[in-house]
Short mmCIF file of C-alpha atoms in Angstrom, two decimals:
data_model
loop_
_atom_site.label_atom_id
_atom_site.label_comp_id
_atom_site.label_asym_id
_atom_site.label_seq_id
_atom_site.Cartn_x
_atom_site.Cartn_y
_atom_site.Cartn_z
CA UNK A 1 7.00 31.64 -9.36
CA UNK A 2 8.14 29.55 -6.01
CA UNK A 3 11.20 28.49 -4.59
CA UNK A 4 11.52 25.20 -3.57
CA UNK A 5 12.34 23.29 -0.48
CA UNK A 6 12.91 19.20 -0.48
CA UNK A 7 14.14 16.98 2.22
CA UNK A 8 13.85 13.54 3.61
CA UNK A 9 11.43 13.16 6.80
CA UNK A 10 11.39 10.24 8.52
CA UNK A 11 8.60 8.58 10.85
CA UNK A 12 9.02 5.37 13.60
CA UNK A 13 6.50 3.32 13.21
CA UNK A 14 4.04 2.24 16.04
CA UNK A 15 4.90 -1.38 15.31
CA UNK A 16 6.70 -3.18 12.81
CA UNK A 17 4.70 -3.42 9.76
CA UNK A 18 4.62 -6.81 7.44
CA UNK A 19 3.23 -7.29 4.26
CA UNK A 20 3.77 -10.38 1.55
CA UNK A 21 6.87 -8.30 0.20
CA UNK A 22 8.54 -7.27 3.71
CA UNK A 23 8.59 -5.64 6.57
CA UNK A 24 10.17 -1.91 7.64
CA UNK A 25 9.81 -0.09 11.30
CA UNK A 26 9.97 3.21 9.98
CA UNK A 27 8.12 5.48 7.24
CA UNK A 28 10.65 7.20 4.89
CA UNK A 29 8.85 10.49 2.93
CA UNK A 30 9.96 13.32 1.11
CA UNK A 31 8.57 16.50 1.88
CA UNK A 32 8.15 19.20 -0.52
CA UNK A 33 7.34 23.06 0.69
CA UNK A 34 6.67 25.62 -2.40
CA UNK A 35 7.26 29.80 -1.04
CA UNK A 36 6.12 32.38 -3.13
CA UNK A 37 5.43 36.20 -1.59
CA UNK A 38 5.13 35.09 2.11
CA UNK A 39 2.87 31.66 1.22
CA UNK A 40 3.79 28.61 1.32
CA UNK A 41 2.58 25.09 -0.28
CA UNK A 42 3.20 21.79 1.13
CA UNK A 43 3.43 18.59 -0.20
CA UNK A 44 4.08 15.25 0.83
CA UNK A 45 5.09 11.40 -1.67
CA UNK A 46 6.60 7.95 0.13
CA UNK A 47 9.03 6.83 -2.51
CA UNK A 48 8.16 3.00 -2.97
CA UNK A 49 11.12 0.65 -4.04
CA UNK A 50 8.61 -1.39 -5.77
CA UNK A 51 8.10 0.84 -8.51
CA UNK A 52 11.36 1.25 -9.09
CA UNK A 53 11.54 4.97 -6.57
CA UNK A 54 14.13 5.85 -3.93
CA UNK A 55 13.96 8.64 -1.65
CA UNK A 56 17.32 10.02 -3.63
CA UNK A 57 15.29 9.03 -6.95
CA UNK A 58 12.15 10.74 -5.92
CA UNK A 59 14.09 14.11 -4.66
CA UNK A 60 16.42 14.20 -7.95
CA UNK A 61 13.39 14.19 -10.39
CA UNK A 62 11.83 17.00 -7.76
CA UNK A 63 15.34 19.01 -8.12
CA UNK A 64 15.02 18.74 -11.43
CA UNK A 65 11.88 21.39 -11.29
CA UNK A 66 14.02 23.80 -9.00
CA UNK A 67 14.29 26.59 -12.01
CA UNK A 68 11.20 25.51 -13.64
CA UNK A 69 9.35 26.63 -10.68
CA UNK A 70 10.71 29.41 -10.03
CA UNK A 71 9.94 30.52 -13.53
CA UNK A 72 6.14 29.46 -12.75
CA UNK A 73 5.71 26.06 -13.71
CA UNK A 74 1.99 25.27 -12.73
CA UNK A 75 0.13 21.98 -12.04
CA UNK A 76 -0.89 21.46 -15.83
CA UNK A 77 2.34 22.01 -17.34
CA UNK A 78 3.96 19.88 -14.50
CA UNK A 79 1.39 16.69 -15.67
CA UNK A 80 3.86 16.40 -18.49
CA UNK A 81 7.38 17.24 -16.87
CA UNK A 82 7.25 14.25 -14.92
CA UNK A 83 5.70 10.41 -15.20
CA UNK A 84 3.37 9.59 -12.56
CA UNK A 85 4.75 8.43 -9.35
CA UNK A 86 6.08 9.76 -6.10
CA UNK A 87 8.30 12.92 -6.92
CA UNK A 88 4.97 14.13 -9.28
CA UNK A 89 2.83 13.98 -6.09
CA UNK A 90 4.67 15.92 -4.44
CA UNK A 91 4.83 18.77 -6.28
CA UNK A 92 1.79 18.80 -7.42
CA UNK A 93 -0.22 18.80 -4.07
CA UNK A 94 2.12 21.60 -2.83
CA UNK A 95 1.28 23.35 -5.60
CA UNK A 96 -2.19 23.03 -4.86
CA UNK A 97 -1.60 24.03 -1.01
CA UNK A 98 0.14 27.36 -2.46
CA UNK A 99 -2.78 28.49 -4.44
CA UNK A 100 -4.87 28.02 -2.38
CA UNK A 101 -2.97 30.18 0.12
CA UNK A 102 -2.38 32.47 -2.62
CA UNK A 103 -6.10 32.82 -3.55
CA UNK A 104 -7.43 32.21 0.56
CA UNK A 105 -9.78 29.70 -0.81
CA UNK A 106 -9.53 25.83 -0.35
CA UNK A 107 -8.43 23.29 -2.36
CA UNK A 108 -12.10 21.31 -2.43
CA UNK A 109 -13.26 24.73 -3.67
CA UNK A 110 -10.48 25.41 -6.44
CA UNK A 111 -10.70 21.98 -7.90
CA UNK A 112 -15.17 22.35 -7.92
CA UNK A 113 -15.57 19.67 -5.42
CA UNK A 114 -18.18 20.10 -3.15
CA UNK A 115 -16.80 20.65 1.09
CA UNK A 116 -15.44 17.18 1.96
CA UNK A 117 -16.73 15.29 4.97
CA UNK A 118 -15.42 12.65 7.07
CA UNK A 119 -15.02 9.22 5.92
CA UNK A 120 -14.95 5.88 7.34
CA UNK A 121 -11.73 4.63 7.15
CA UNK A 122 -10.06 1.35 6.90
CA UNK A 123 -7.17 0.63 9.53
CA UNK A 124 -4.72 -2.24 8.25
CA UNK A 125 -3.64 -5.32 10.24
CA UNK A 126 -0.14 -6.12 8.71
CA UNK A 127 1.00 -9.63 8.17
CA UNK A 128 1.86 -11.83 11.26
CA UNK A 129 0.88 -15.26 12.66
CA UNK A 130 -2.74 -16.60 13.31
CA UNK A 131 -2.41 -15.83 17.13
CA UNK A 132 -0.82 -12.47 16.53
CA UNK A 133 -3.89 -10.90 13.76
CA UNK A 134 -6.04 -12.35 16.31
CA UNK A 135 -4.85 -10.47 19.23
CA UNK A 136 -4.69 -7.37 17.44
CA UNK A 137 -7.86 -7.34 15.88
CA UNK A 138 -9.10 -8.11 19.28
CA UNK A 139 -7.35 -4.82 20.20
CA UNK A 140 -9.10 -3.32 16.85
CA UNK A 141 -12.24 -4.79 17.50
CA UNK A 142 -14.72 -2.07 17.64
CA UNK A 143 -12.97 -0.33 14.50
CA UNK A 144 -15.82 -0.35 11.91
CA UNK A 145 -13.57 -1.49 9.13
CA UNK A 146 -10.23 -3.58 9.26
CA UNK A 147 -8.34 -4.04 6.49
CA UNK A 148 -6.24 -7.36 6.47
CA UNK A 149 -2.53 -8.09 4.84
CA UNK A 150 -2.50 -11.60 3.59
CA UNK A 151 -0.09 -13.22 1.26
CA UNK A 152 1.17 -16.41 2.43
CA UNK A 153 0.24 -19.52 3.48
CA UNK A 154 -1.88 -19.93 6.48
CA UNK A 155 -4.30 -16.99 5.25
CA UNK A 156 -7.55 -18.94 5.76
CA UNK A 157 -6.49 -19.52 9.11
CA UNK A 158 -5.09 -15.90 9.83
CA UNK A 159 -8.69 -14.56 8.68
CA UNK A 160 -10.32 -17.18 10.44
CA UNK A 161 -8.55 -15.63 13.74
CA UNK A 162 -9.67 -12.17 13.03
CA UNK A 163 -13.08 -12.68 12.57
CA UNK A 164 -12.79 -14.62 15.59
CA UNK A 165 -10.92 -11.24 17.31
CA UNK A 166 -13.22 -8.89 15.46
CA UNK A 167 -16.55 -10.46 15.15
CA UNK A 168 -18.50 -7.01 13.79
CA UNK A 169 -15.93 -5.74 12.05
CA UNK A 170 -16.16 -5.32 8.09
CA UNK A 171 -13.45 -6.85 6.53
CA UNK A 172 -11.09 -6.42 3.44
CA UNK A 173 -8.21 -8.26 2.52
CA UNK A 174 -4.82 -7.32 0.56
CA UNK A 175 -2.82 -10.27 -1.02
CA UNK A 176 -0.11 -7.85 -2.71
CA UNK A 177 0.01 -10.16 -5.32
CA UNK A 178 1.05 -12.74 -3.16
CA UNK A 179 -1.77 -15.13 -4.63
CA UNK A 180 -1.87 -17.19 -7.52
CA UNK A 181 -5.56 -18.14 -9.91
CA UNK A 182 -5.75 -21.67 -8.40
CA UNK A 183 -5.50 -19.81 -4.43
CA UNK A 184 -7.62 -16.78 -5.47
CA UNK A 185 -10.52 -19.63 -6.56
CA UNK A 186 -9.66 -21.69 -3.74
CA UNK A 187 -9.93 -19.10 -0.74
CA UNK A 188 -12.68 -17.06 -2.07
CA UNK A 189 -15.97 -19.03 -1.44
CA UNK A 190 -14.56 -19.37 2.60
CA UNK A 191 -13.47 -15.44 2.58
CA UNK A 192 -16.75 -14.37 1.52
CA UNK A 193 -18.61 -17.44 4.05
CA UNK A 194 -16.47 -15.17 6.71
CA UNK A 195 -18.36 -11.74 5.53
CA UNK A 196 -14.68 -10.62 3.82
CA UNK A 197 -15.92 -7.97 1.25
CA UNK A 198 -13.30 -7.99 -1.34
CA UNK A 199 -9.49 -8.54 -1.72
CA UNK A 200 -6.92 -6.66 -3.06
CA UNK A 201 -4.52 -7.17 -6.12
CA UNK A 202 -4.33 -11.57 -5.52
CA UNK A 203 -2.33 -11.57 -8.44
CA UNK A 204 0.39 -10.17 -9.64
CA UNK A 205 -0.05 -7.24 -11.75
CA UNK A 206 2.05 -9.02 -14.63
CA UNK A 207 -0.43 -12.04 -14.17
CA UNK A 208 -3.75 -10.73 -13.94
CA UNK A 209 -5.23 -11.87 -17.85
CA UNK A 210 -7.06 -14.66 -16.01
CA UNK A 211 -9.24 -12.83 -13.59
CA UNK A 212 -11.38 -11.76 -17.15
CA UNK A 213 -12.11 -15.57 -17.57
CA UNK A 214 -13.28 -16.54 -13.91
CA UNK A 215 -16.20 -15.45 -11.63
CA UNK A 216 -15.14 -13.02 -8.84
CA UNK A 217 -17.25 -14.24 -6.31
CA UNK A 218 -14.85 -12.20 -3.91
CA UNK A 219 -14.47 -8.54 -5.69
CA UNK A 220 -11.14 -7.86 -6.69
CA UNK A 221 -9.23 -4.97 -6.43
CA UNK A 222 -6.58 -3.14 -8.55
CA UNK A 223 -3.82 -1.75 -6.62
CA UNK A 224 -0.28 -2.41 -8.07
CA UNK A 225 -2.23 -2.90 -11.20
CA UNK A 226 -3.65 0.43 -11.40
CA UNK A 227 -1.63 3.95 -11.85
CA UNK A 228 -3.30 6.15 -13.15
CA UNK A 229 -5.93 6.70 -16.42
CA UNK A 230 -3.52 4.80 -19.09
CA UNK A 231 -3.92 1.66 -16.73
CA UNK A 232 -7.68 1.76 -16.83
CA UNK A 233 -8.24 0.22 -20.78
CA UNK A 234 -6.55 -2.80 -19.60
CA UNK A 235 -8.44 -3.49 -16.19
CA UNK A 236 -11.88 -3.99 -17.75
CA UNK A 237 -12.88 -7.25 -16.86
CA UNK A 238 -10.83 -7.91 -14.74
CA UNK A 239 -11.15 -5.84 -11.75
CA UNK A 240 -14.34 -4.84 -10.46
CA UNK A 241 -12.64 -1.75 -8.09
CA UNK A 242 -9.22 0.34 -8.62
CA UNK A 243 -7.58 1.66 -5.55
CA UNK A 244 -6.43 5.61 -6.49
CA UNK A 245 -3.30 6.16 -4.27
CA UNK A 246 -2.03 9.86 -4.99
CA UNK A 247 1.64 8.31 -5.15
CA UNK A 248 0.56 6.33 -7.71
CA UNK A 249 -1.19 8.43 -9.97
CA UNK A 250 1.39 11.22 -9.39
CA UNK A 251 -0.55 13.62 -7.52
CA UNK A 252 -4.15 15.40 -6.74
CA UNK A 253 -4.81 16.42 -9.89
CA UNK A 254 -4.36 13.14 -12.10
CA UNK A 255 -6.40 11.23 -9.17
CA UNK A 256 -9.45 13.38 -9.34
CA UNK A 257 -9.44 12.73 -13.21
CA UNK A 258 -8.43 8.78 -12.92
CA UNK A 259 -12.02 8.43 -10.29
CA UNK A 260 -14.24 10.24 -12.74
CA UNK A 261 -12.70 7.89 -15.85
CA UNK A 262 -13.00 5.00 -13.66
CA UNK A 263 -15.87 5.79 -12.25
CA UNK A 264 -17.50 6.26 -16.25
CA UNK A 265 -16.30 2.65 -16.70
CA UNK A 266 -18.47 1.57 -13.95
CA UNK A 267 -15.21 0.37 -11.20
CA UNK A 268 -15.99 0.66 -7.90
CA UNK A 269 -13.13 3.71 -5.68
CA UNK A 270 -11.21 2.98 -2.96
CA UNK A 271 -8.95 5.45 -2.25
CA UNK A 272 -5.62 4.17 -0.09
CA UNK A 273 -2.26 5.28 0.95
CA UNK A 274 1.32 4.11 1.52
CA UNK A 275 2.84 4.54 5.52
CA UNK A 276 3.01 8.61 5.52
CA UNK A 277 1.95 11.28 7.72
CA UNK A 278 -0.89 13.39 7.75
CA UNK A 279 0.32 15.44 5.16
CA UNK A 280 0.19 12.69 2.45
CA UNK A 281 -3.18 11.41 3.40
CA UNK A 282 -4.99 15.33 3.12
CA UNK A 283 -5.37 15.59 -0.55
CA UNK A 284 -5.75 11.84 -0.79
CA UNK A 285 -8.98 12.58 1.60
CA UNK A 286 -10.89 14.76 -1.32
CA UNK A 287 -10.40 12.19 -3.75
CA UNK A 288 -12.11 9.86 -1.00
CA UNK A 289 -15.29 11.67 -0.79
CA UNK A 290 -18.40 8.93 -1.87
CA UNK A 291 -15.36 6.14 -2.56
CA UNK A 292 -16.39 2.77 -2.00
CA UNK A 293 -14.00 2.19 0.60
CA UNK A 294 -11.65 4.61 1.94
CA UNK A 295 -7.87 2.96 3.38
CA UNK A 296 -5.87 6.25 4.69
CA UNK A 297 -4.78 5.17 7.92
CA UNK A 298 -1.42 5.76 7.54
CA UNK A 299 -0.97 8.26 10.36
CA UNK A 300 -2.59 5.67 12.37
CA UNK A 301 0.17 3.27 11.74
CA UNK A 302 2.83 6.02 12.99
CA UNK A 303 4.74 6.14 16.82
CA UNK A 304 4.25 10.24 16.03
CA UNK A 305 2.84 12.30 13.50
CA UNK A 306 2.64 15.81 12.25
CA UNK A 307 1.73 18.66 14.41
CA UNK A 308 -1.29 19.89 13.18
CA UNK A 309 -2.71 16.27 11.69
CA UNK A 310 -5.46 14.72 10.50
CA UNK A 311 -8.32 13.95 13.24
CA UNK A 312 -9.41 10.45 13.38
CA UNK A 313 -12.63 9.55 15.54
CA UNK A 314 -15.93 7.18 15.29
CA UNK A 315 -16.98 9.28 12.07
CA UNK A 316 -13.80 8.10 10.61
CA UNK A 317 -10.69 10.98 9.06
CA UNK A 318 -12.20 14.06 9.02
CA UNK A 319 -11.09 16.80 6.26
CA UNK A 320 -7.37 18.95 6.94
CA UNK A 321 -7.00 21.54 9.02
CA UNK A 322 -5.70 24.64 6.94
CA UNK A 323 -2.78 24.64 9.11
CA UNK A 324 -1.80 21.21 7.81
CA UNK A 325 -3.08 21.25 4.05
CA UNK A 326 -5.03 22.69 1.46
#
């Protein structure tokens, strides 16, 4: 049994943030926080319009649980109550957090994952001119791994001008299906002559059929393409990663099950985020553990985040403190 708590929480961005869809200065979330006999589980989703979610959408389906939970609903019965998405998330790593609490044992330990390290993590240049990437990556420089937002034209030379700003720095790239074939096969013998190690979701999802009948000389990426284990059947041969985002899959539990499936059908993990705090990223950071590459910088990308938060150093984002998660 639990009563629930849901609200809006909102975040300023450092800086304003640009992808091939638009742009936004702030990071809108919805915060869950499950109470049951003096403990209490958090949770965390970032509604994305692009799938259709609102932050009134996402906290509707979640007050749609209210009685449920306090009846008992529990994580497998909740797999079915809702799709995957946001509002799913949410609930589902606050549940998590609660047992946890409830049992004094972590999350890694509940869910028979072994005690999660630090990763290396990714932190994302958004979209802006040649000059601009340039000057930030320069800012970035000794980051170990930048990840770039592409998506329109002048991305050779954007690239071109943060290799030139990052020189050491590994490289990814994220198109947000703002590519079509002809560009992906066009731009992908110079990406990889500039050391960029794979690209994100070129095409749109609703487009993708033709990436089975090329040769990725760049690896490519599922990320809008990829939800959670129903997408998988249809990926095969076309994608050589997925990228598991916990909003996506709807929560801890379904993304710990959609890496070992994808995983089985030989894809490559990277584990990413949307623009959230702390909160959102600390579940996301068990599924990360031995991913290919790793992409939760979102509290990186914030003005101010939570009090306690994630830690963030040379070794990369190290695991929650208890205070925050899990």
């Amino acid at each position: 049994m639990a009563t629930l708590r849901v609200e809006e929480t909102r975040f300023a961005l450092a800086e304003r943030f640009t992808i091939s869809r638009g742009a936004r200065s702030e990071a809108r979330v919805v915060t869950v926080s499950l109470s049951d006999a003096g403990h209490v589980g958090h949770g965390e989703c970032v509604p994305y319009a692009h799938y259709g979610e609102s932050v009134a959408s996402v906290i509707a389906q979640i007050e749609s649980l209210r009685e449920a939970l306090a009846s008992g609903l529990d994580r497998e019965a909740l797999q079915t109550r809702l799709p995957a998405g946001a509002a799913r998330n949410a609930v589902d790593c606050a549940l998590w957090d609660l047992e946890a609490k409830r049992r004094a044992t972590p999350v890694w330990a509940l869910a028979g994952l072994a005690p999660p390290q630090a990763q290396i993590c990714a932190y994302t240049l958004s979209l802006d001119t040649p000059a601009v990437m340039r000057d930030k990556a320069r800012r970035h420089a000794e980051r170990p791994l930048l990840k770039i937002k592409l998506g329109g034209e002048g991305d050779l030379e954007r690239l071109r001008a943060v290799r030139e700003g990052a020189p050491r720095a590994r490289l990814i790239v994220d198109a947000n299906e703002g590519w079509d074939l002809p560009t992906y096969q066009r731009l992908a013998p110079r990406l990889v002559e500039l050391g960029i190690e794979m690209v994100e979701q070129p095409l749109p999802a609703s487009d993708d059929a033709s990436l089975a009948q090329i040769e990725r000389r760049l690896p490519v990426c599922a990320d809008e393409a990829c939800h959670d284990r129903s997408s998988l059947a249809a990926l095969v041969g076309r994608y050589d990663l997925i990228n598991i985002k916990l909003d996506k899959s709807g929560g801890l539990t379904e993304a710990l099950a959609l890496k070992r499936e994808a995983q089985a059908l030989g894809f490559g993990v990277m584990v990413g985020c949307m623009v959230g705090s702390s909160l959102s990223m600390a579940p996301a950071l068990l599924v990360a553990q031995g991913a290919t590459v790793v992409d939760l910088d979102g509290p990186l990308l914030l003005a101010r985040d939570r009090d306690p938060g994630l830690h963030y150093d040379a070794m990369g984002v190290h695991p929650a403190p208890s205070a925050l998660w899990g």
